[in-house]
Amino acid sequence: MSPSDVPAETATAAGTVQTETSAETNSVAAYAGRPSAGRHTMALFISELRLVFGRARTQVGLGVLAAVPLLIGIAIKLSGSDGGAEGFIGQVAGNGLFLIVASLGLSLPFFLPTAVTVISGESLAGEASLGTLRNLLTAPAGRSRLLAAKMVSLTVFCLVATMTIWVSGLIVGFILFPVGDVLLLSGSTVSLGEGLIRALGIAVVISLSLLGLAAIGLFVSSLTSTPLAAMAATFGTFIVLGIMTAIPQLHAIHPWLLMYRWQSFADLLRDPPYWHEIGRNLLLQAGYVAVFYTAAWARITSRDIT
C-alpha cells in the first residue's frame, strides 16, 4: 500500500502520537540533563582551581608570600631586638604571635595586591590568548557559570594567599621568638589561644578586603585577550586608587575608595573588637564586587567568541 492510500485520519493520529512521543522524549532528556549540568558545573569549578594553583607563577607567588614572615623574623632575630620599631613589628621580639599580624600588615599594601592583580588579570585574558576561551564558553556549563567559577577561584586564591602568610608567620614566630599571652591594642591581655583566633580573623578580613580588587581584575580581563595588558591595567588601577587615597584634598571621596579601610583589620586586636570600620570595609568590597562582576558578566555574555 502506498503512502497515498493511508486514510487521512490514520495519518493524523500517527502524527499526533509521534509528536507526543517526541515531546516526552525531549522532556525526559531535559530532566536527565539537569544532573549532568550540575556535574559540568562542579567539574568546571574544580578545573578552575586546578588551573589557578597549577600554574608555576601562582606557586612562585605563594612562595614569595611565605618568605615575607621568614625575612622579617630573621631580620629581627639577627638584630637582637625590634630596632626601635613601632606598631606590630615592635612587639614581635616579645611575642612571636605578632609576626603573623606584622607580616600580613606589611604584605597588604603591595605583595598581596600584586599577587591578586596577576591572577585576576590572567583569568579570562589568559584563556583568550591560548584560544581555549571559545571551548569554555560553548561548554554545557555556560558563560555565566564560567564567570562564577572564575570569581570563586579568585576568592579561594585570596584566602589561600593570605593564609600562606598566616601559616608561615605562625611557624617562624613560634620557632624564633617566645610566645605567650597577647597584649591587645586596648591594653588588656588575652590568652594565646584567643590571640590565635583573632589573628585568624585578621587573615579572613584581609582576604575579603582583596575581593574588590579581584573583581576589578576579572572585569579588565574580560576586555582583552592579552594577559599582560590586563595585569598592567589592573595594577595601574590599584596604584591610581592608592594615590587618590593618599591625597588629602580628595577626602570627600576617600570613604568610597577601594583600600581606604583596609587597615581596619587591626580593630580585631581591641577589647572588645571594633566591628564598625570592619563592617564598612567589607560592605565597600561587596559593592565593588557587585559592580565589576556585573560589568564582567555583561561583557562575557555578549562577547563574540568567533
Tab-separated table of C-alpha atoms in Angstrom:
chain	number	residue	atom	x	y	z
A	1	MET	CA	0.000	0.000	0.000
A	2	SER	CA	1.406	3.348	-0.946
A	3	PRO	CA	1.519	6.300	1.464
A	4	SER	CA	-1.199	7.981	-0.535
A	5	ASP	CA	-3.569	5.073	0.234
A	6	VAL	CA	-3.376	5.657	4.033
A	7	PRO	CA	-6.522	7.325	5.352
A	8	ALA	CA	-6.113	10.929	6.488
A	9	GLU	CA	-7.438	10.143	9.977
A	10	THR	CA	-4.838	7.402	10.469
A	11	ALA	CA	-2.020	9.625	9.294
A	12	THR	CA	-3.150	12.409	11.606
A	13	ALA	CA	-3.337	10.071	14.592
A	14	ALA	CA	0.098	8.664	13.814
A	15	GLY	CA	1.496	12.168	13.584
A	16	THR	CA	-0.069	13.114	16.898
A	17	VAL	CA	1.384	10.025	18.609
A	18	GLN	CA	4.788	10.728	17.119
A	19	THR	CA	4.657	14.360	18.267
A	20	GLU	CA	3.642	13.384	21.801
A	21	THR	CA	6.367	10.734	21.932
A	22	SER	CA	8.962	13.222	20.730
A	23	ALA	CA	7.850	15.798	23.305
A	24	GLU	CA	8.002	13.183	26.065
A	25	THR	CA	11.460	12.127	24.950
A	26	ASN	CA	12.678	15.713	24.966
A	27	SER	CA	11.190	16.254	28.413
A	28	VAL	CA	12.912	13.169	29.788
A	29	ALA	CA	16.166	14.210	28.171
A	30	ALA	CA	15.892	17.680	29.649
A	31	TYR	CA	15.158	16.257	33.090
A	32	ALA	CA	18.057	13.844	32.811
A	33	GLY	CA	20.287	16.693	31.702
A	34	ARG	CA	19.872	18.577	34.948
A	35	PRO	CA	22.228	16.375	36.992
A	36	SER	CA	24.601	16.405	34.048
A	37	ALA	CA	24.631	20.201	34.117
A	38	GLY	CA	25.381	20.051	37.829
A	39	ARG	CA	28.278	17.706	37.212
A	40	HIS	CA	29.574	20.006	34.488
A	41	THR	CA	29.384	22.954	36.874
A	42	MET	CA	31.268	21.121	39.628
A	43	ALA	CA	33.850	19.915	37.132
A	44	LEU	CA	34.246	23.490	35.918
A	45	PHE	CA	34.880	24.804	39.436
A	46	ILE	CA	37.425	22.067	40.130
A	47	SER	CA	39.090	22.678	36.783
A	48	GLU	CA	39.422	26.396	37.523
A	49	LEU	CA	41.029	25.722	40.896
A	50	ARG	CA	43.491	23.319	39.290
A	51	LEU	CA	44.244	25.861	36.592
A	52	VAL	CA	44.911	28.670	39.058
A	53	PHE	CA	47.017	26.719	41.547
A	54	GLY	CA	48.694	24.542	38.931
A	55	ARG	CA	50.419	27.480	37.268
A	56	ALA	CA	54.094	27.922	38.054
A	57	ARG	CA	53.667	31.666	38.571
A	58	THR	CA	50.990	31.034	41.203
A	59	GLN	CA	53.223	28.642	43.094
A	60	VAL	CA	56.167	31.051	42.882
A	61	GLY	CA	53.956	33.890	44.090
A	62	LEU	CA	52.783	31.869	47.083
A	63	GLY	CA	56.402	31.018	47.814
A	64	VAL	CA	57.293	34.726	47.843
A	65	LEU	CA	54.417	35.438	50.214
A	66	ALA	CA	55.564	32.639	52.514
A	67	ALA	CA	59.048	34.175	52.577
A	68	VAL	CA	57.816	37.530	53.927
A	69	PRO	CA	57.434	36.390	57.580
A	70	LEU	CA	60.718	34.495	57.331
A	71	LEU	CA	62.621	37.585	56.205
A	72	ILE	CA	61.022	39.780	58.844
A	73	GLY	CA	61.624	37.220	61.581
A	74	ILE	CA	65.275	36.651	60.648
A	75	ALA	CA	65.939	40.396	60.457
A	76	ILE	CA	64.513	40.975	63.944
A	77	LYS	CA	66.258	37.917	65.362
A	78	LEU	CA	69.671	38.893	63.978
A	79	SER	CA	69.332	42.453	65.209
A	80	GLY	CA	68.669	41.118	68.694
A	81	SER	CA	65.725	43.467	69.211
A	82	ASP	CA	62.921	45.216	67.401
A	83	GLY	CA	65.292	48.020	66.417
A	84	GLY	CA	63.022	50.657	67.970
A	85	ALA	CA	60.224	49.813	65.535
A	86	GLU	CA	56.694	50.793	66.400
A	87	GLY	CA	53.403	49.012	65.870
A	88	PHE	CA	53.143	45.276	65.419
A	89	ILE	CA	56.784	44.875	64.334
A	90	GLY	CA	57.893	46.390	67.619
A	91	GLN	CA	56.113	43.598	69.508
A	92	VAL	CA	57.440	40.636	67.516
A	93	ALA	CA	60.582	40.149	69.612
A	94	GLY	CA	58.497	39.875	72.773
A	95	ASN	CA	55.789	37.630	71.328
A	96	GLY	CA	56.189	35.628	68.124
A	97	LEU	CA	52.431	35.695	67.518
A	98	PHE	CA	52.733	39.292	66.372
A	99	LEU	CA	54.893	38.146	63.476
A	100	ILE	CA	51.676	36.910	61.839
A	101	VAL	CA	49.946	40.266	62.164
A	102	ALA	CA	53.064	42.246	61.219
A	103	SER	CA	53.629	40.140	58.104
A	104	LEU	CA	50.007	40.466	56.992
A	105	GLY	CA	50.078	44.209	57.608
A	106	LEU	CA	53.270	44.671	55.603
A	107	SER	CA	52.054	42.461	52.753
A	108	LEU	CA	48.677	44.144	52.363
A	109	PRO	CA	49.838	47.391	50.716
A	110	PHE	CA	51.858	45.692	47.938
A	111	PHE	CA	52.622	41.949	47.924
A	112	LEU	CA	49.077	40.622	48.293
A	113	PRO	CA	47.511	43.094	45.810
A	114	THR	CA	50.247	42.329	43.287
A	115	ALA	CA	49.511	38.619	43.524
A	116	VAL	CA	45.775	39.263	43.109
A	117	THR	CA	46.276	41.507	40.054
A	118	VAL	CA	48.388	38.838	38.346
A	119	ILE	CA	45.890	36.031	38.914
A	120	SER	CA	42.737	38.055	38.229
A	121	GLY	CA	44.186	39.804	35.188
A	122	GLU	CA	45.010	36.458	33.632
A	123	SER	CA	41.709	34.780	34.498
A	124	LEU	CA	39.885	35.395	31.199
A	125	ALA	CA	42.574	37.065	29.103
A	126	GLY	CA	44.864	34.070	29.548
A	127	GLU	CA	42.198	31.724	28.203
A	128	ALA	CA	41.558	34.040	25.268
A	129	SER	CA	45.244	34.273	24.385
A	130	LEU	CA	45.580	30.473	24.386
A	131	GLY	CA	42.457	30.045	22.299
A	132	THR	CA	40.690	27.934	24.931
A	133	LEU	CA	38.089	30.559	25.862
A	134	ARG	CA	35.893	29.614	22.893
A	135	ASN	CA	35.670	25.993	24.032
A	136	LEU	CA	34.942	27.051	27.604
A	137	LEU	CA	32.188	29.447	26.572
A	138	THR	CA	30.465	26.822	24.442
A	139	ALA	CA	30.697	24.099	27.110
A	140	PRO	CA	27.476	22.881	28.776
A	141	ALA	CA	28.272	24.867	31.908
A	142	GLY	CA	27.614	28.124	30.038
A	143	ARG	CA	29.073	31.591	30.211
A	144	SER	CA	27.508	32.665	33.496
A	145	ARG	CA	28.759	29.553	35.278
A	146	LEU	CA	32.196	30.019	33.760
A	147	LEU	CA	32.375	33.556	35.116
A	148	ALA	CA	31.120	32.365	38.507
A	149	ALA	CA	33.816	29.672	38.537
A	150	LYS	CA	36.442	32.312	37.773
A	151	MET	CA	35.236	34.522	40.639
A	152	VAL	CA	35.102	31.621	43.073
A	153	SER	CA	38.638	30.587	42.138
A	154	LEU	CA	39.814	34.171	42.710
A	155	THR	CA	38.102	34.188	46.109
A	156	VAL	CA	39.829	30.932	47.039
A	157	PHE	CA	43.153	32.351	45.869
A	158	CYS	CA	42.742	35.461	48.041
A	159	LEU	CA	42.122	33.245	51.056
A	160	VAL	CA	44.986	30.852	50.245
A	161	ALA	CA	47.431	33.714	49.639
A	162	THR	CA	46.551	35.314	52.967
A	163	MET	CA	46.656	32.026	54.842
A	164	THR	CA	50.061	31.264	53.319
A	165	ILE	CA	51.442	34.288	55.136
A	166	TRP	CA	49.491	33.359	58.276
A	167	VAL	CA	50.871	29.814	58.426
A	168	SER	CA	54.418	30.931	57.610
A	169	GLY	CA	54.254	33.650	60.258
A	170	LEU	CA	52.931	31.160	62.798
A	171	ILE	CA	55.745	28.671	62.184
A	172	VAL	CA	58.559	31.228	62.049
A	173	GLY	CA	57.212	33.191	65.009
A	174	PHE	CA	56.967	30.115	67.228
A	175	ILE	CA	60.445	28.942	66.236
A	176	LEU	CA	62.377	32.208	66.567
A	177	PHE	CA	60.597	34.045	69.384
A	178	PRO	CA	58.898	33.393	72.701
A	179	VAL	CA	55.130	33.168	72.639
A	180	GLY	CA	52.541	33.701	75.328
A	181	ASP	CA	49.564	35.823	76.293
A	182	VAL	CA	48.793	38.584	73.828
A	183	LEU	CA	48.727	42.266	74.781
A	184	LEU	CA	45.959	43.934	72.767
A	185	LEU	CA	45.897	47.494	71.445
A	186	SER	CA	43.382	48.432	74.115
A	187	GLY	CA	45.848	47.445	76.867
A	188	SER	CA	44.132	44.258	78.003
A	189	THR	CA	45.680	40.790	77.759
A	190	VAL	CA	44.151	37.666	76.255
A	191	SER	CA	45.326	34.074	76.164
A	192	LEU	CA	47.485	32.679	73.383
A	193	GLY	CA	44.553	30.651	72.054
A	194	GLU	CA	42.317	33.697	71.765
A	195	GLY	CA	45.198	35.607	70.201
A	196	LEU	CA	45.491	32.925	67.507
A	197	ILE	CA	41.764	33.125	66.837
A	198	ARG	CA	41.963	36.908	66.485
A	199	ALA	CA	44.955	36.550	64.152
A	200	LEU	CA	42.959	34.076	62.070
A	201	GLY	CA	40.102	36.565	61.932
A	202	ILE	CA	42.545	39.198	60.690
A	203	ALA	CA	43.595	36.884	57.859
A	204	VAL	CA	39.962	36.340	56.858
A	205	VAL	CA	39.208	40.078	56.904
A	206	ILE	CA	42.265	40.811	54.763
A	207	SER	CA	41.370	38.115	52.247
A	208	LEU	CA	37.846	39.540	51.948
A	209	SER	CA	39.340	43.013	51.544
A	210	LEU	CA	41.085	41.826	48.388
A	211	LEU	CA	37.884	40.718	46.644
A	212	GLY	CA	37.102	44.178	45.289
A	213	LEU	CA	40.471	44.265	43.532
A	214	ALA	CA	39.935	40.713	42.258
A	215	ALA	CA	36.584	41.747	40.734
A	216	ILE	CA	38.232	44.716	39.015
A	217	GLY	CA	40.865	42.385	37.579
A	218	LEU	CA	38.194	39.959	36.380
A	219	PHE	CA	36.376	42.751	34.551
A	220	VAL	CA	39.554	44.106	32.966
A	221	SER	CA	40.479	40.575	31.919
A	222	SER	CA	37.165	40.272	30.066
A	223	LEU	CA	38.060	43.275	27.909
A	224	THR	CA	41.236	41.948	26.333
A	225	SER	CA	42.924	38.803	25.088
A	226	THR	CA	46.365	39.932	26.285
A	227	PRO	CA	47.074	38.790	29.864
A	228	LEU	CA	49.967	41.190	30.379
A	229	ALA	CA	47.793	44.145	29.389
A	230	ALA	CA	45.058	43.011	31.798
A	231	MET	CA	47.542	42.623	34.646
A	232	ALA	CA	49.098	46.037	33.939
A	233	ALA	CA	45.712	47.752	33.726
A	234	THR	CA	44.515	46.163	36.970
A	235	PHE	CA	47.702	47.062	38.803
A	236	GLY	CA	47.579	50.568	37.333
A	237	THR	CA	44.033	50.964	38.643
A	238	PHE	CA	45.222	49.849	42.079
A	239	ILE	CA	48.058	52.412	42.010
A	240	VAL	CA	45.752	55.235	40.939
A	241	LEU	CA	43.277	54.395	43.710
A	242	GLY	CA	46.157	54.307	46.188
A	243	ILE	CA	47.392	57.735	45.083
A	244	MET	CA	43.881	59.153	45.362
A	245	THR	CA	43.609	57.716	48.869
A	246	ALA	CA	46.830	59.500	49.864
A	247	ILE	CA	45.732	62.955	48.612
A	248	PRO	CA	44.162	64.912	51.495
A	249	GLN	CA	42.290	67.221	49.127
A	250	LEU	CA	40.215	64.250	47.981
A	251	HIS	CA	38.985	63.415	51.482
A	252	ALA	CA	35.370	63.707	50.333
A	253	ILE	CA	35.670	60.595	48.172
A	254	HIS	CA	38.102	58.668	50.366
A	255	PRO	CA	35.379	56.547	52.028
A	256	TRP	CA	34.430	55.221	48.576
A	257	LEU	CA	37.943	54.253	47.520
A	258	LEU	CA	38.894	50.578	47.435
A	259	MET	CA	41.646	50.428	50.039
A	260	TYR	CA	40.589	53.266	52.332
A	261	ARG	CA	39.555	50.930	55.160
A	262	TRP	CA	41.961	48.070	54.505
A	263	GLN	CA	43.752	48.745	57.788
A	264	SER	CA	40.551	48.196	59.761
A	265	PHE	CA	41.715	44.613	60.420
A	266	ALA	CA	43.692	45.984	63.377
A	267	ASP	CA	40.407	46.630	65.194
A	268	LEU	CA	40.208	42.906	65.876
A	269	LEU	CA	43.072	43.404	68.347
A	270	ARG	CA	40.979	45.615	70.590
A	271	ASP	CA	38.894	44.540	73.553
A	272	PRO	CA	36.145	44.326	72.566
A	273	PRO	CA	36.802	44.329	68.802
A	274	TYR	CA	35.622	47.388	66.895
A	275	TRP	CA	33.326	45.989	64.223
A	276	HIS	CA	32.093	49.270	62.772
A	277	GLU	CA	35.012	50.030	60.439
A	278	ILE	CA	35.459	46.356	59.577
A	279	GLY	CA	31.817	46.108	58.557
A	280	ARG	CA	32.034	49.258	56.423
A	281	ASN	CA	35.155	47.938	54.744
A	282	LEU	CA	33.518	44.613	53.885
A	283	LEU	CA	30.392	46.402	52.661
A	284	LEU	CA	32.536	48.568	50.393
A	285	GLN	CA	34.295	45.499	48.991
A	286	ALA	CA	30.911	43.879	48.353
A	287	GLY	CA	29.882	46.984	46.409
A	288	TYR	CA	32.996	46.796	44.218
A	289	VAL	CA	32.412	43.093	43.623
A	290	ALA	CA	28.772	43.679	42.664
A	291	VAL	CA	29.599	46.479	40.210
A	292	PHE	CA	32.590	44.942	38.468
A	293	TYR	CA	31.294	41.369	38.485
A	294	THR	CA	28.097	42.591	36.838
A	295	ALA	CA	30.153	44.508	34.277
A	296	ALA	CA	32.234	41.401	33.579
A	297	TRP	CA	29.058	39.326	33.222
A	298	ALA	CA	27.589	41.817	30.759
A	299	ARG	CA	30.803	41.687	28.776
A	300	ILE	CA	31.302	37.911	28.759
A	301	THR	CA	27.677	37.100	27.920
A	302	SER	CA	27.746	39.432	24.906
A	303	ARG	CA	31.298	38.715	23.788
A	304	ASP	CA	31.846	37.485	20.236
A	305	ILE	CA	33.709	34.200	20.655
A	306	THR	CA	34.162	33.559	16.947
